[in-house]
XYZ file of C-alpha atoms in Angstrom:
278
model
C -42.175 -33.844 -13.224
C -38.630 -33.577 -12.048
C -38.005 -34.999 -8.535
C -35.086 -33.243 -6.399
C -32.604 -35.936 -5.160
C -31.041 -35.286 -1.708
C -28.532 -36.978 -0.020
C -28.602 -36.984 3.963
C -25.030 -36.791 5.602
C -24.393 -39.772 7.806
C -25.137 -39.255 11.628
C -22.216 -38.780 14.054
C -22.756 -42.479 15.217
C -22.617 -44.087 11.703
C -19.676 -41.875 11.027
C -17.686 -42.965 14.155
C -18.822 -46.531 13.799
C -17.286 -46.837 10.246
C -13.945 -45.128 11.347
C -13.658 -47.155 14.476
C -14.302 -50.433 12.274
C -11.337 -49.363 9.936
C -9.041 -48.244 12.799
C -9.627 -51.557 14.854
C -9.059 -53.491 11.657
C -5.785 -51.913 11.086
C -4.719 -52.215 14.727
C -5.437 -55.795 14.948
C -3.643 -56.449 11.564
C -0.531 -54.454 12.459
C 2.343 -56.597 13.933
C 3.436 -53.418 15.790
C 0.405 -53.824 18.402
C 1.601 -57.518 19.429
C 5.115 -56.309 19.383
C 4.202 -53.794 22.049
C 2.095 -56.083 23.767
C 4.944 -58.341 24.414
C 7.246 -55.572 25.214
C 4.673 -54.540 27.894
C 5.010 -58.013 29.602
C 8.958 -58.598 29.063
C 9.942 -55.035 30.614
C 8.110 -55.238 34.054
C 9.217 -59.087 34.210
C 12.788 -57.904 33.776
C 12.668 -55.118 36.092
C 10.860 -57.136 38.811
C 13.124 -60.177 38.677
C 16.468 -58.930 37.711
C 17.115 -55.313 38.862
C 19.277 -55.032 41.906
C 20.114 -51.811 44.014
C 22.664 -51.091 46.856
C 21.338 -51.143 50.167
C 21.699 -48.153 52.764
C 25.157 -49.189 53.491
C 26.030 -49.305 49.605
C 27.659 -52.527 50.021
C 25.226 -55.188 49.514
C 22.694 -55.462 46.459
C 19.245 -55.791 47.175
C 16.073 -56.318 44.896
C 14.507 -53.365 43.840
C 11.172 -54.596 45.169
C 10.007 -56.515 48.236
C 6.330 -56.715 47.085
C 4.899 -58.217 43.935
C 2.611 -55.239 43.414
C 5.042 -52.399 43.682
C 5.834 -53.126 40.029
C 2.365 -52.326 39.396
C 2.091 -49.155 41.302
C 3.807 -46.960 43.857
C 3.208 -47.519 47.564
C 1.925 -43.956 47.915
C 0.950 -40.943 45.772
C 4.091 -38.931 45.250
C 4.375 -35.365 44.108
C 8.102 -35.903 43.304
C 9.739 -39.246 42.400
C 11.900 -40.283 45.476
C 13.510 -43.129 43.652
C 13.420 -45.655 40.661
C 11.147 -47.887 42.328
C 8.553 -45.371 42.621
C 8.712 -44.679 38.923
C 9.223 -48.175 37.243
C 5.675 -49.109 37.491
C 2.621 -49.333 35.384
C 3.145 -45.701 34.320
C 5.961 -47.097 32.124
C 3.066 -48.312 29.723
C 2.466 -44.697 28.741
C 5.962 -44.299 27.446
C 5.533 -47.706 25.262
C 1.996 -46.462 24.262
C 3.181 -43.105 23.040
C 5.656 -44.642 20.809
C 3.247 -47.175 19.384
C 0.484 -44.366 18.953
C 3.117 -42.173 16.905
C 4.007 -45.251 14.552
C 0.446 -46.226 14.195
C -0.724 -42.526 13.187
C 2.604 -41.761 11.427
C 1.699 -44.833 9.003
C -1.705 -42.784 8.124
C 0.404 -40.064 6.679
C 3.247 -42.041 5.228
C 0.760 -44.355 3.445
C -1.539 -41.493 2.037
C -4.649 -43.018 4.104
C -5.202 -39.528 5.523
C -5.300 -37.700 2.188
C -7.866 -40.413 0.944
C -9.870 -40.304 4.204
C -10.265 -36.425 4.193
C -11.110 -36.487 0.731
C -14.162 -38.455 1.300
C -14.514 -37.654 4.908
C -14.691 -34.194 5.986
C -15.111 -34.233 9.773
C -11.753 -33.882 11.332
C -13.321 -34.454 14.786
C -14.247 -37.879 13.801
C -10.705 -38.939 13.065
C -9.328 -37.540 16.316
C -12.268 -39.168 18.345
C -11.484 -42.459 16.454
C -7.797 -42.432 16.813
C -8.080 -41.619 20.637
C -10.451 -44.489 21.436
C -8.521 -47.166 19.213
C -5.079 -46.052 20.690
C -6.700 -46.052 24.159
C -7.989 -49.364 23.677
C -4.320 -50.422 22.823
C -2.573 -48.981 25.768
C -5.320 -50.477 28.133
C -4.308 -53.980 26.454
C -0.655 -52.956 27.237
C -1.473 -52.415 30.738
C -2.982 -55.803 31.147
C 0.061 -57.358 29.239
C 2.189 -55.316 31.899
C 0.263 -56.620 34.879
C 0.392 -60.121 33.516
C 4.336 -60.032 33.070
C 5.092 -58.049 36.127
C 2.833 -60.076 38.549
C 4.164 -63.614 37.261
C 7.816 -62.424 37.479
C 7.254 -61.054 41.107
C 5.541 -64.257 42.208
C 8.267 -66.410 40.538
C 11.018 -64.353 42.347
C 9.220 -64.852 45.613
C 8.128 -61.305 46.478
C 5.750 -60.846 49.321
C 2.011 -60.602 48.083
C 0.421 -58.601 51.042
C -1.890 -55.749 49.690
C -4.992 -53.960 50.175
C -6.967 -55.634 47.280
C -9.234 -52.743 46.805
C -6.673 -50.349 46.535
C -4.663 -52.426 44.037
C -7.874 -52.894 41.803
C -8.470 -48.983 42.037
C -4.813 -48.385 41.189
C -5.059 -50.804 38.026
C -8.314 -49.273 37.023
C -7.165 -45.623 37.376
C -4.174 -46.346 35.076
C -6.367 -47.953 32.512
C -8.830 -45.031 32.723
C -6.166 -42.477 32.085
C -5.312 -44.317 28.765
C -7.887 -42.526 27.208
C -6.458 -39.261 28.190
C -3.039 -40.195 27.296
C -3.961 -41.615 23.913
C -5.636 -38.170 23.214
C -2.638 -36.328 24.129
C -0.332 -38.497 21.922
C -2.978 -38.142 19.064
C -2.811 -34.525 19.465
C 1.025 -34.420 19.385
C 1.206 -36.420 16.348
C -1.275 -34.115 14.702
C 1.118 -31.329 15.176
C 4.207 -33.064 14.176
C 2.516 -35.025 11.373
C 5.044 -33.886 8.704
C 8.030 -34.700 11.194
C 7.829 -38.710 12.208
C 11.031 -38.479 14.198
C 9.789 -35.552 16.492
C 6.616 -37.130 17.072
C 7.879 -40.201 18.323
C 10.487 -38.129 20.515
C 7.758 -35.918 21.763
C 5.445 -38.796 22.782
C 8.449 -40.398 24.436
C 9.313 -37.339 26.121
C 5.898 -36.579 27.646
C 5.349 -40.214 28.468
C 8.394 -40.418 30.582
C 6.958 -37.481 32.829
C 10.432 -35.691 32.575
C 8.962 -32.258 32.201
C 6.484 -32.790 35.028
C 9.205 -34.272 37.294
C 11.389 -31.190 36.703
C 8.469 -28.702 37.014
C 7.429 -30.449 40.381
C 11.319 -30.407 41.578
C 11.120 -26.544 40.914
C 7.918 -26.123 42.671
C 9.255 -27.974 45.800
C 12.238 -26.023 45.860
C 10.148 -22.663 45.849
C 7.809 -24.099 48.638
C 4.766 -24.119 46.507
C 2.092 -26.863 46.480
C 2.633 -29.458 44.036
C -0.983 -30.973 44.117
C -1.872 -29.458 40.714
C 1.155 -31.027 39.151
C 0.315 -34.272 40.640
C -3.489 -34.120 39.678
C -3.475 -32.710 36.161
C -0.359 -32.391 34.509
C 0.869 -35.855 34.871
C -2.746 -37.070 34.372
C -3.168 -38.134 38.081
C -1.643 -41.549 37.057
C 0.566 -41.174 40.223
C -2.707 -40.936 42.386
C -3.267 -44.485 41.232
C -1.278 -46.147 43.712
C -1.359 -48.867 46.393
C -2.840 -46.502 48.945
C -5.630 -45.429 46.447
C -9.359 -44.906 47.519
C -12.464 -44.210 45.433
C -11.428 -40.507 45.293
C -8.244 -41.417 43.399
C -10.414 -43.170 40.633
C -12.783 -40.272 40.517
C -9.808 -37.990 39.922
C -8.383 -40.355 37.261
C -11.870 -40.256 35.496
C -12.454 -36.586 35.779
C -8.658 -35.905 34.576
C -8.799 -38.296 31.743
C -12.264 -36.816 30.494
C -10.813 -33.391 30.745
C -7.478 -34.286 28.859
C -9.557 -36.130 26.223
C -12.121 -33.170 25.606
C -8.973 -30.591 25.656
C -6.893 -32.516 23.102
C -9.434 -33.646 20.934
C -10.475 -29.959 20.624
C -7.414 -28.702 20.130
C -6.419 -31.508 17.533
C -9.657 -30.795 15.574
C -8.746 -26.956 15.357
C -5.206 -27.995 14.069
C -6.649 -30.256 11.338
C -9.246 -27.828 10.291
C -7.101 -24.820 10.155
C -4.075 -26.105 8.364
C -2.878 -28.481 5.639
C -3.435 -32.072 6.879
C -1.620 -33.801 4.254
C-alpha cells in the first residue's frame, strides 16, 4: 500500500514568528542600530543645549528653547512650520529612522539574503510585515533615546519644566505609534528602489524631513485652502502629537499609522510579487 505524503504549509503565525526572529537577531547584532540610538540621544542634546537664535531685535542671541519639553514636541499642532524650534523636535527621529531602515534593508539585497529568502519563502507579504514591525521597533527605541538625551540636556541647561503631563505623554505615545506607519513607508520606498541603494537612502531622508509636505502646505495656505488633511494624513499626524494634545490626537495617530501600514504593506507586496525582487 502506498501512502501519500503531504506537507502542510506553515501557518501565517509561524511564518511571521520565524521571520521576526531572524530580523530581530540581525537588528540586535547590527552595530548600526546602536550607532543610531546614540545619534538619537546626542542630536537633541546638542540642539537643546547649544543652539542659539537672535531675539526679536536681532541683537541678542537667546536659547532656541525655554522649556525642556519643547525639544520633544511643538507647543501646538502646526499646519505650516513657523520656525526651526517647531521643527526640531522628536519628529527628527523619523529622519534618522529612515536612513537606518534604508541601510538595514539595503543589506538584505547586497548580501544576497533576499534571494535566499524568496527561494525558500514565497510569501512576499511576510517580508513586508516583518521588516515594518522590526524597523518600527527600532524607531521606537530611537524615540526613547531621543527623549532621554533631550530631557537630560534641557534639565542641565536649566530650562523650565512646566507642562501638561497628560499632553506630554500623549505626544510621546503618538510619535511612537506613528513609528509603525513611518517604518512601513520606508520599507515600501526601499522595495521600490531596492536596486539603487543611494536613491533609497535619499528618498527616505527626503520624506523623513517632511520637505514635500511643508512645501505642499505652504502652497495650499497661499491658495486659502484647508490644510488639515496635510496635517493629519500626509505627514502622518506626527505634528498633531504636540504639547497641547488630547486623547483625540492619540486616536488620530493610531488611525493614520494603521492606514499607512496597511497601504504601504499592500503596495510593497504588490511590487515584490509583480517584479524581479533580486
